[in-house]
Tab-separated table of C-alpha atoms and ligand atoms in Angstrom:
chain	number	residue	atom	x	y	z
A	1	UNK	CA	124.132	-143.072	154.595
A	2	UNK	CA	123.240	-141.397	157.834
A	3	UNK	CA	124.027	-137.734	158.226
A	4	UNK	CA	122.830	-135.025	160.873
A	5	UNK	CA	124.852	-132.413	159.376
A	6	UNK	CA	124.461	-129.931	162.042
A	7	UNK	CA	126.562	-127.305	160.220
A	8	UNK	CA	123.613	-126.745	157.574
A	9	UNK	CA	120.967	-125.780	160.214
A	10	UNK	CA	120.276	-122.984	161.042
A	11	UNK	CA	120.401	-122.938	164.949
A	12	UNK	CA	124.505	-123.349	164.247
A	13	UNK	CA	124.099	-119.992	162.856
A	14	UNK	CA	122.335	-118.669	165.765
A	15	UNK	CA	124.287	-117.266	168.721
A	16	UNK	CA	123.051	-118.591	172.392
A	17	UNK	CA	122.126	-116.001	174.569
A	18	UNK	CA	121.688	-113.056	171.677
A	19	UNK	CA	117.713	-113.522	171.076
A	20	UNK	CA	117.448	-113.829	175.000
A	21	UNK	CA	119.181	-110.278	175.915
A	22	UNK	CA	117.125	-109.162	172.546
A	23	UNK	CA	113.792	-110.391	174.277
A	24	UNK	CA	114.636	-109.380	177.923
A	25	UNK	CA	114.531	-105.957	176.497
A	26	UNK	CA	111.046	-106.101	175.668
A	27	UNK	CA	107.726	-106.149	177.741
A	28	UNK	CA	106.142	-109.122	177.787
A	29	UNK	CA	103.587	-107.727	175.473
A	30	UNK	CA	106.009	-107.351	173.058
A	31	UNK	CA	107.623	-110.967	173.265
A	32	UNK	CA	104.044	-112.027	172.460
A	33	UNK	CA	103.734	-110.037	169.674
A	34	UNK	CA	107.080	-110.870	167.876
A	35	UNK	CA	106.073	-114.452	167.963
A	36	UNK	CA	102.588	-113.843	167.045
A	37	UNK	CA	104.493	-112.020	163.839
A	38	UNK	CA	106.842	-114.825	163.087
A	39	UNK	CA	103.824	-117.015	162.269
A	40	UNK	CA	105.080	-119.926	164.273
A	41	UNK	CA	103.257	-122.771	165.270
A	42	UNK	CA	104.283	-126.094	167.550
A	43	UNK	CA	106.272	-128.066	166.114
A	44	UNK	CA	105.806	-131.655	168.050
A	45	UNK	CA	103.026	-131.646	165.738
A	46	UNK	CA	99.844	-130.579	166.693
A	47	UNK	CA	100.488	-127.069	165.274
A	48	UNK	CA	98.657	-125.059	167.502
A	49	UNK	CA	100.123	-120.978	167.581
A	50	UNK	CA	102.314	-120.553	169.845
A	51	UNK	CA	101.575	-116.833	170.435
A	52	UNK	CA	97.928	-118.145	171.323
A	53	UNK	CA	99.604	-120.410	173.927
A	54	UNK	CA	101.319	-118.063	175.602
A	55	UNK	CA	99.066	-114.826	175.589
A	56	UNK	CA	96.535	-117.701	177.158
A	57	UNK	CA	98.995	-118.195	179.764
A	58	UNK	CA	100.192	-114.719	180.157
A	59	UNK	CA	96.671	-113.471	180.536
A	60	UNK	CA	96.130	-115.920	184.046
A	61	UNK	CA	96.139	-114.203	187.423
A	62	UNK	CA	98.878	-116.550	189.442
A	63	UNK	CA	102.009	-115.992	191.484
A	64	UNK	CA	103.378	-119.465	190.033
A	65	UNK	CA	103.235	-120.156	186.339
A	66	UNK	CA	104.860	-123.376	184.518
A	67	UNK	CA	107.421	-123.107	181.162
A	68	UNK	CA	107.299	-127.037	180.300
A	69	UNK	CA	110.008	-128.419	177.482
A	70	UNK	CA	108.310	-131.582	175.885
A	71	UNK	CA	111.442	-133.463	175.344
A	72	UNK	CA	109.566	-136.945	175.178
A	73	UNK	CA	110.627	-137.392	171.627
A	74	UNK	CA	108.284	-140.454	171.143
A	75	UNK	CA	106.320	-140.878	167.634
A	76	UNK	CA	108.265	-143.557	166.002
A	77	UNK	CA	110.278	-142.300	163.077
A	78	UNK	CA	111.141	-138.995	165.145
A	79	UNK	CA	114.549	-138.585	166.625
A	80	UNK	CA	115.329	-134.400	165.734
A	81	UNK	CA	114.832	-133.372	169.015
A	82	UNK	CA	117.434	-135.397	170.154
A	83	UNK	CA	119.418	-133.639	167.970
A	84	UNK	CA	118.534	-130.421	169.524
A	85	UNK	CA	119.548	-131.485	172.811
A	86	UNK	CA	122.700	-132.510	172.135
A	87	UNK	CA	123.741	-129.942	169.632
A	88	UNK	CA	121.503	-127.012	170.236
A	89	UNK	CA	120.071	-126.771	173.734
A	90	UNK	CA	121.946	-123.666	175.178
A	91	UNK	CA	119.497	-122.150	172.377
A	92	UNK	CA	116.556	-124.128	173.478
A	93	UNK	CA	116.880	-123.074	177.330
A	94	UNK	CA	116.831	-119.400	175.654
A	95	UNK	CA	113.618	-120.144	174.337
A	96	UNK	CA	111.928	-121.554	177.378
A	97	UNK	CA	113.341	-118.415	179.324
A	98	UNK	CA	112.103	-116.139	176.881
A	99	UNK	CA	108.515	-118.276	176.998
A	100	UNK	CA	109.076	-117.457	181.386
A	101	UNK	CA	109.228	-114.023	180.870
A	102	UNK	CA	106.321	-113.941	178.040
A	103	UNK	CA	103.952	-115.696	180.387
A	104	UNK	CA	105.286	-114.569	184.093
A	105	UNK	CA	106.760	-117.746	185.185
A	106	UNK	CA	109.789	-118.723	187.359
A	107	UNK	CA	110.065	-122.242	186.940
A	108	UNK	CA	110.825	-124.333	183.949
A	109	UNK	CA	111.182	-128.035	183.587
A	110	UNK	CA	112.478	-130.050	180.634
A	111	UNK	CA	110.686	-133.393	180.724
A	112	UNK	CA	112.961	-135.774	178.966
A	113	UNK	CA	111.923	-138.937	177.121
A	114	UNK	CA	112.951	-142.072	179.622
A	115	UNK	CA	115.344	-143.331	176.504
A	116	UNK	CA	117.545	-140.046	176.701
A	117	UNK	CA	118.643	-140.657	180.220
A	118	UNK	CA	122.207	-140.942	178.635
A	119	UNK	CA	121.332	-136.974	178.040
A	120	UNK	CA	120.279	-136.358	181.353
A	121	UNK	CA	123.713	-135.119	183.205
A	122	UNK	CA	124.883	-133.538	179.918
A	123	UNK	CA	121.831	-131.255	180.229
A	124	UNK	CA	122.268	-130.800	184.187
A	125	UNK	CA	126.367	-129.355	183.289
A	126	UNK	CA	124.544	-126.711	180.769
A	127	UNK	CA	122.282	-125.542	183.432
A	128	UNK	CA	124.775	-125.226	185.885
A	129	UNK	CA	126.816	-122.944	183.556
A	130	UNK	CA	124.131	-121.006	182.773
A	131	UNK	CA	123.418	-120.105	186.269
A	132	UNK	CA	126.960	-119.514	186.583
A	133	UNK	CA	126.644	-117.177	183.934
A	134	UNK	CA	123.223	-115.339	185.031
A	135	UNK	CA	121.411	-116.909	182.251
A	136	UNK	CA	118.958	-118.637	185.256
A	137	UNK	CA	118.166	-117.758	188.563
A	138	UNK	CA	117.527	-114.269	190.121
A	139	UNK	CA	117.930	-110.895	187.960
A	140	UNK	CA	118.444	-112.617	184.745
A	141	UNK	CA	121.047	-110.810	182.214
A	142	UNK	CA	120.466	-108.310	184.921
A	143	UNK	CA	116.717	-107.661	184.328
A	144	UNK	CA	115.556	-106.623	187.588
A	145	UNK	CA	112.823	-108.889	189.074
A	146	UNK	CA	113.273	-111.754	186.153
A	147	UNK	CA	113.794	-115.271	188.430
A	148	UNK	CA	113.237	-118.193	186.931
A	149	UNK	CA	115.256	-121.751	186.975
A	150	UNK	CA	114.748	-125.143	185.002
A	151	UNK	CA	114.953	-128.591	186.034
A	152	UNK	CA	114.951	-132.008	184.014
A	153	UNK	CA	112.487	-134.702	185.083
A	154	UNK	CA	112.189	-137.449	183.718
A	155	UNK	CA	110.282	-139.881	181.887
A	156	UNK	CA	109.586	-144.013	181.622
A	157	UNK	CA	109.097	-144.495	178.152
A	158	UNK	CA	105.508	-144.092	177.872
A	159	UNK	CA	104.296	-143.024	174.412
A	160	UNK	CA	101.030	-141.369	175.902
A	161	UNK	CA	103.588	-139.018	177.524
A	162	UNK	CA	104.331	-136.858	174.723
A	163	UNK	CA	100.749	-135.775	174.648
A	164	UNK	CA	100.676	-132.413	177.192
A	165	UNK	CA	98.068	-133.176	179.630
A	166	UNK	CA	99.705	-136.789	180.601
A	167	UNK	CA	102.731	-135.439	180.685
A	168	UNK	CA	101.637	-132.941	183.194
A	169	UNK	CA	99.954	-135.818	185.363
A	170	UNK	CA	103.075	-137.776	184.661
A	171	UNK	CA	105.631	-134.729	186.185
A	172	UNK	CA	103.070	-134.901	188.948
A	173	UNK	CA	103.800	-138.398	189.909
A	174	UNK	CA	100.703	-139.993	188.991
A	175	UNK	CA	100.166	-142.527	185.976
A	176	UNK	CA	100.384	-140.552	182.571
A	177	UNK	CA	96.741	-140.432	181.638
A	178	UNK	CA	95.396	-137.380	179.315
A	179	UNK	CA	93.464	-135.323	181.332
A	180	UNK	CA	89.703	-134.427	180.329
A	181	UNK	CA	89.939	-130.701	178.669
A	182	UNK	CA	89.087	-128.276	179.660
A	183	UNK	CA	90.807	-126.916	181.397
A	184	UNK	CA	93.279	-126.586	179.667
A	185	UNK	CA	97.031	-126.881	180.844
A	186	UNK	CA	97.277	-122.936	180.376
A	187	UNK	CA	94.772	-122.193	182.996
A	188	UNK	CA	95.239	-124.784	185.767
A	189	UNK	CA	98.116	-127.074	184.395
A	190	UNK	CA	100.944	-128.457	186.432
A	191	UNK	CA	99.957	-129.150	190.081
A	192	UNK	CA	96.896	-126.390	189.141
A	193	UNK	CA	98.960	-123.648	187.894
A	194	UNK	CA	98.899	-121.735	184.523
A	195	UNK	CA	101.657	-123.638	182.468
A	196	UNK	CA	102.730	-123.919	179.125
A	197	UNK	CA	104.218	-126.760	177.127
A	198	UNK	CA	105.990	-126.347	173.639
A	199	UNK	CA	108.091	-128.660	171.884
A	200	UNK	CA	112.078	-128.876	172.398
A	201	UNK	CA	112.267	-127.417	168.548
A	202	UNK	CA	109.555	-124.680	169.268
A	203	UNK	CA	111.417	-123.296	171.201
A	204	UNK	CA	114.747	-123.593	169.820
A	205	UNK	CA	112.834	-121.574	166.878
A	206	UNK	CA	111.550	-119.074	169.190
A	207	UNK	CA	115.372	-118.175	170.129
A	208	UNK	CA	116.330	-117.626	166.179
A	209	UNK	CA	113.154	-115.868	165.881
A	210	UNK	CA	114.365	-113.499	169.160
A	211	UNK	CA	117.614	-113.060	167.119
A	212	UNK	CA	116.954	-112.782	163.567
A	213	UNK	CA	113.412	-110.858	163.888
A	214	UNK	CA	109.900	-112.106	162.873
A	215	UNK	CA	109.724	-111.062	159.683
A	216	UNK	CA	112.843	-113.166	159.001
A	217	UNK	CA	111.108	-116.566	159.756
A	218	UNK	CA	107.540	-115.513	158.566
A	219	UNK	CA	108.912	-114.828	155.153
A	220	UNK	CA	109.860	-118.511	154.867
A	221	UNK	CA	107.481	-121.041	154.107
A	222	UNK	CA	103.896	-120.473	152.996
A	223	UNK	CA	101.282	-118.466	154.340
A	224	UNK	CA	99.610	-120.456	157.393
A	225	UNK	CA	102.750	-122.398	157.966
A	226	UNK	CA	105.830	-120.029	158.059
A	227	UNK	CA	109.537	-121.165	158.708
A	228	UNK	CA	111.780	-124.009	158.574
A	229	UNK	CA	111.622	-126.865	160.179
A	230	UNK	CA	113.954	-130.553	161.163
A	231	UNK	CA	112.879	-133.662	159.433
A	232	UNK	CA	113.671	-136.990	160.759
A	233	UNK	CA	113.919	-139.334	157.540
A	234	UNK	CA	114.447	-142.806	157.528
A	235	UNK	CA	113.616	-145.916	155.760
A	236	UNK	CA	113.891	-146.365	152.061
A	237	UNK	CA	116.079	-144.054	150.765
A	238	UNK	CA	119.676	-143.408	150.331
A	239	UNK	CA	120.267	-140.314	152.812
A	240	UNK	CA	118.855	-140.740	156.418
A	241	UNK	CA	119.444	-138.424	159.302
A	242	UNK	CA	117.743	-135.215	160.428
A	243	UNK	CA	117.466	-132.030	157.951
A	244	UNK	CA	116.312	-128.680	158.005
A	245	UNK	CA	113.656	-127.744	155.069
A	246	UNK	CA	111.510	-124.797	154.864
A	247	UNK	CA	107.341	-125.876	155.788
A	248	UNK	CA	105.442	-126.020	152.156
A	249	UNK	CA	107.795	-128.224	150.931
A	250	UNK	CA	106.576	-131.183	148.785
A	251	UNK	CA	107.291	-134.536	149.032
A	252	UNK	CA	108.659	-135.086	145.732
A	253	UNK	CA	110.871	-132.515	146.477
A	254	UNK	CA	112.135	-133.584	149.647
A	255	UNK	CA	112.766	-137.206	148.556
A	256	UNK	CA	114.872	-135.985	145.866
A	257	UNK	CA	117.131	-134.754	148.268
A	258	UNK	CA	117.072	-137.910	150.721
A	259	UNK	CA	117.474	-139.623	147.665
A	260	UNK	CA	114.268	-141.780	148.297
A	261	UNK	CA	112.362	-141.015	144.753
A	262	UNK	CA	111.554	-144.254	144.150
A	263	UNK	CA	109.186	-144.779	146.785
A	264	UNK	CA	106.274	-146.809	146.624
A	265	UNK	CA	104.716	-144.525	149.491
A	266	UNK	CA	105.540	-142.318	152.704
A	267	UNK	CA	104.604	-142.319	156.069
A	268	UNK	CA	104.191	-138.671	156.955
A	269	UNK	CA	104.283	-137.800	161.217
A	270	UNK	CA	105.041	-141.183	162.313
A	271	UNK	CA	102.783	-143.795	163.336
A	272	UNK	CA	99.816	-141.807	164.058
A	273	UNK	CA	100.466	-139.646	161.075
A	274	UNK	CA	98.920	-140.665	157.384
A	275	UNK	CA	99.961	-143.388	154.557
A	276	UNK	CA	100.824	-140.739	151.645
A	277	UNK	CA	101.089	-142.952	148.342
A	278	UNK	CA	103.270	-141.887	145.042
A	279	UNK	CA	100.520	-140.370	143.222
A	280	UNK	CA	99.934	-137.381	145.838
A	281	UNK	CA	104.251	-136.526	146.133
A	282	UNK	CA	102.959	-133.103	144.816
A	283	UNK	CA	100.982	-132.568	148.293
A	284	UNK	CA	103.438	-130.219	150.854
A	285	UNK	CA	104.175	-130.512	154.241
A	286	UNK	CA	102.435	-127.361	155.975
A	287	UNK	CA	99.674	-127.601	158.310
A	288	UNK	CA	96.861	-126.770	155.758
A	289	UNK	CA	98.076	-129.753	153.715
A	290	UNK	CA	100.060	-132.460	155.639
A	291	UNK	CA	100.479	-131.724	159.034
A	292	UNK	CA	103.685	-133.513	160.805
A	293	UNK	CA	105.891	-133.300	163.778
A	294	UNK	CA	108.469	-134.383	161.627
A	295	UNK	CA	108.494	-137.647	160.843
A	296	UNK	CA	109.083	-139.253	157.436
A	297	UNK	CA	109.336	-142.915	157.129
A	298	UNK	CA	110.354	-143.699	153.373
A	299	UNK	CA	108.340	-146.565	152.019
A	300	UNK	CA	109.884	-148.430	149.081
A	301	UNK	CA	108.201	-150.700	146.804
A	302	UNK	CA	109.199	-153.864	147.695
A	303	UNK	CA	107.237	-153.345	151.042
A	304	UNK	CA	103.970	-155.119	151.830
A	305	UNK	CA	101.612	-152.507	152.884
A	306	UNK	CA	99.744	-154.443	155.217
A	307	UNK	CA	102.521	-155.310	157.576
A	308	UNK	CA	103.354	-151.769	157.506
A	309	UNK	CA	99.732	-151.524	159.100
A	310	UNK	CA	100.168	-154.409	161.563
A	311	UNK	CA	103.486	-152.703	162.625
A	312	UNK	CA	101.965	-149.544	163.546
A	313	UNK	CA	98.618	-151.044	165.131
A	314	UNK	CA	100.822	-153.259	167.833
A	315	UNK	CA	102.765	-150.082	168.512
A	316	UNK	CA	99.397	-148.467	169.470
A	317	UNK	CA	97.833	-151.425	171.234
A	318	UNK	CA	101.033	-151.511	173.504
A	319	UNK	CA	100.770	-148.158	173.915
A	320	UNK	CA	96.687	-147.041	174.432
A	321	UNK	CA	96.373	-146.206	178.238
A	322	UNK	CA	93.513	-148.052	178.240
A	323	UNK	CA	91.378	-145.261	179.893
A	324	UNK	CA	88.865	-144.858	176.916
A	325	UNK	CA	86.877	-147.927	175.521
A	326	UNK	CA	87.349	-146.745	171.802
A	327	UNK	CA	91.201	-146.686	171.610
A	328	UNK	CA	91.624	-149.511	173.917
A	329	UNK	CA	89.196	-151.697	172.445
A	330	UNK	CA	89.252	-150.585	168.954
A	331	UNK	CA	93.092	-150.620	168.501
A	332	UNK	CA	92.980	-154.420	169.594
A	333	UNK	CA	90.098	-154.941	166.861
A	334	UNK	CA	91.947	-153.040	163.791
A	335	UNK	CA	95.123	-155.231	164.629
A	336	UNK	CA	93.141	-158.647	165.018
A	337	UNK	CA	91.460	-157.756	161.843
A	338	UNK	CA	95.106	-157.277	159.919
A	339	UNK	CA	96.125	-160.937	160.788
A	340	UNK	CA	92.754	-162.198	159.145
A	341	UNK	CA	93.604	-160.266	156.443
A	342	UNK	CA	96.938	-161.731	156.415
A	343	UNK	CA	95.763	-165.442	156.812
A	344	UNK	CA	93.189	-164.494	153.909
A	345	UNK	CA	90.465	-165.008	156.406
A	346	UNK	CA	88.738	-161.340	156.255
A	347	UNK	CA	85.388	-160.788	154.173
A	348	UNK	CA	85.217	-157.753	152.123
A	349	UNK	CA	81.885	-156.711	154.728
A	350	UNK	CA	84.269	-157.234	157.876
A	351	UNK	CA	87.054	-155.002	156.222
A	352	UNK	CA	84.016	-152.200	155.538
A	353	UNK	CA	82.957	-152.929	159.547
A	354	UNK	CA	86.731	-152.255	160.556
A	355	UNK	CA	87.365	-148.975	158.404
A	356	UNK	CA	84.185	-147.850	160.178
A	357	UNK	CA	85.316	-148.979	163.706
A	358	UNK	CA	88.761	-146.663	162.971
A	359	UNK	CA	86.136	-143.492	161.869
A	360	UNK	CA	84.624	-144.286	165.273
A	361	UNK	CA	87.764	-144.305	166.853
A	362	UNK	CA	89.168	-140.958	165.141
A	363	UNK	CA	85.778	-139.378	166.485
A	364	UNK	CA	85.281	-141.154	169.539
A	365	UNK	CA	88.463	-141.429	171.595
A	366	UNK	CA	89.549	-139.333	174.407
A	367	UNK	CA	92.669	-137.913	173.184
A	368	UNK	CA	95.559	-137.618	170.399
A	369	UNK	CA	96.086	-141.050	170.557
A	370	UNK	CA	93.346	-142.799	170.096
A	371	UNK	CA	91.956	-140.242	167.627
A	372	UNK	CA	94.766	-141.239	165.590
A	373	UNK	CA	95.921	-144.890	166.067
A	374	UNK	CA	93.375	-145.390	162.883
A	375	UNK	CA	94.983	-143.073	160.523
A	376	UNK	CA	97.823	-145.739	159.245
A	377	UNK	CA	95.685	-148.159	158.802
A	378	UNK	CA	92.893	-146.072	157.100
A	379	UNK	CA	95.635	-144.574	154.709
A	380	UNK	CA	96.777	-147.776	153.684
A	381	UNK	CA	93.283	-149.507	152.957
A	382	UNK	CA	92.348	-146.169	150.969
A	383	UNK	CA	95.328	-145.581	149.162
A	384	UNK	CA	96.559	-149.228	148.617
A	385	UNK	CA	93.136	-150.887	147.313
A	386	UNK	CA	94.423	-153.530	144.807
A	387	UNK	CA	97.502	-154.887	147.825
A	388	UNK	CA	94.819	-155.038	150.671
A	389	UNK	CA	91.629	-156.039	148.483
A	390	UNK	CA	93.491	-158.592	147.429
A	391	UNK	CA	94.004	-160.098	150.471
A	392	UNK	CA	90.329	-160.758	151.273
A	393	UNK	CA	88.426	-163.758	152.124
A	394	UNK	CA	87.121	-165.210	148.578
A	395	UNK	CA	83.888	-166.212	149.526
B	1	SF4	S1	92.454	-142.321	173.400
B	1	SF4	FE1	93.738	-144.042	174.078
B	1	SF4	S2	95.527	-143.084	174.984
B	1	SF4	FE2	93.920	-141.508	174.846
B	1	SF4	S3	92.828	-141.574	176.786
B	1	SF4	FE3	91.752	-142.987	175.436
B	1	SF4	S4	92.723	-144.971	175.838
B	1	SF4	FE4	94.099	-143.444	176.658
């Protein structure tokens, strides 16, 4: 059964345009502050404050500053934001105007992952109503002096693109290559200008956050990971679809609801994310436990663990940019070694030389990627000993 019951989340609850007027009657200062009290951190994954972000930004001397939407919904296993954008993106355009007047910026764009094209004109119709409504443009909601406008651009399908620096090269028209850092995209970002990037759901939270206060959200959730948050969950289990659950929530607990308790193992944050097996279900999903963008990829236990790892090491050798010799190189090397594995033709010593190539390649590599193409594959040879052991040259 699929479901994205819409109704249950909370953004249906949540008003468009109430946490903007809220936050346009605030200093910037102040807009800061109430999302440094909410507690909330990115949510494509990476988990870095949000506050921090934007008092970064806000804190640059520039006449042109940079609200970027990443709406390049790409780790495999993820597909909330799209959600979002159909359902909820009057209240995510809220939340990148309220990030414009945090940070001093007048332009926005919404870069939108190459596969939601079909999106693409819906998204164009809501901005044109909201100008139509003074909810872009000059004087927003009447506040003297607040311009600022948003425009979609588009993407090609290129994984790398979800990470914020390529994306930035990518809006610039050259090839989507990470960037060396720093700087960082908050001091000279999008064609050199101070610019921020937050996740489509960031900030559709920041808009509920506006509305329902700080304390609200912070009081959800544990300590160093406060709020709720949309799931993506798919694979083996009986309930897929997209779901709202508060951060600190277990695994056990959450595959009892997807119906999925039988699970041999989970894939937590999509293909770069980590191989969580049955005997750590107890572990939550917060950032000082496992950390995820959202992605849960139910593993039952009819599965064969080491095709799960061959399916997520060809999505990462079609996907490395190739600019870095670790992840290009090294995610070619962990996917030969799976087939020898799989044609029994992989000693027990070349096994220990490819777990150390992927601790090279979480240490070495340029960026997100790279740093993390090992992780599935680690996971799985950790966790799943007796499966992948057993598949081991004899002699
Ligand atoms: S780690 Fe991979 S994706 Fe990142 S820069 Fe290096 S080659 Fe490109």
């Amino acid at each position: 059964m699929r479901t994205a019951d819409t109704s249950k989340m909370t953004f249906s609850k949540i008003d468009p345009g109430v946490g903007l007027k809220k936050a346009l009657g605030m200093t910037p200062d102040k807009i800061i502050g109430l999302v440094s009290d909410s507690g909330l951190k990115g949510r494509g994954g990476a988990g870095f404050p949000t506050d921090l972000k934007w008092k970064l930004a806000a804190n640059v001397e520039d006449d042109l500053k940079y609200v970027v939407c990443n709406a390049d919904e790409g780790e495999p296993g993820t597909f909330k934001d799209r959600v979002i954008l159909t359902s909820f993106s009057d209240l995510m355009f809220d939340g990148m105007t309220i990030g414009a007047r945090a940070i001093g910026a007048a332009k926005g764009i919404v870069y939108l992952r190459g596969e939601y094209t079909y999106l693409r004109s819906f998204l164009e119709n809501k901005l044109s109503k909201r100008r139509r409504d003074g909810l872009l443009g000059r004087n927003i909601m009447d506040t003297e002096g607040f311009d600022f406008d948003i425009t979609i651009r588009m993407g090609a399908g290129a994984y790398i693109c979800g990470e914020e620096t390529a994306l930035i090269e990518s809006l610039e028209g050259q090839r989507g290559e990470p960037r060396n850092r720093p700087p960082f995209p908050v001091n000279t970002g999008f064609m050199g200008h101070p610019t921020i990037v937050n996740n489509v759901e960031t900030f559709t939270w920041i808009s509920c956050i506006a509305t329902k206060g700080a304390k609200w959200f912070n009081d959800i959730g544990t300590e160093k990971s406060t709020g709720l948050k949309l799931f993506s969950v798919s694979g083996d289990c009986k309930k897929h679809g997209v779901f709202e659950f508060p951060m600190g929530i277990t695994l056990k607990e959450l595959l009892e609801k997807v119906e999925g308790t039988d699970a041999k193992a989970v894939q937590v944050g999509g293909a770069s994310g980590r191989c969580v097996p049955a005997r750590d279900f107890d572990r939550t999903l917060a950032y000082e436990d496992i950390p995820t963008g959202g992605s849960i990829i139910v593993i039952g236990q009819n599965r064969d663990m080491l095709l799960v790892a061959k399916n997520f090491m060809e999505f990462f050798v079609d996907e490395s940019c190739g600019q870095c010799t670790p992840c290009r190189e090294g995610n070619v090397k962990l996917l030969e070694g799976i087939d020898l594995l799989l044609q029994g033709q992989c000693s027990m010593h070349y096994l220990r030389e490819l777990c150390s190539l992927g601790e090279s390649m979480q240490m070495a590599s340029k960026c997100g990627l790279g740093q993390t193409s090992p992780n599935a594959f680690l996971s799985i040879v950790e966790n799943f000993k007796d499966e992948i052991m057993g598949r081991t040259e004899s002699v």
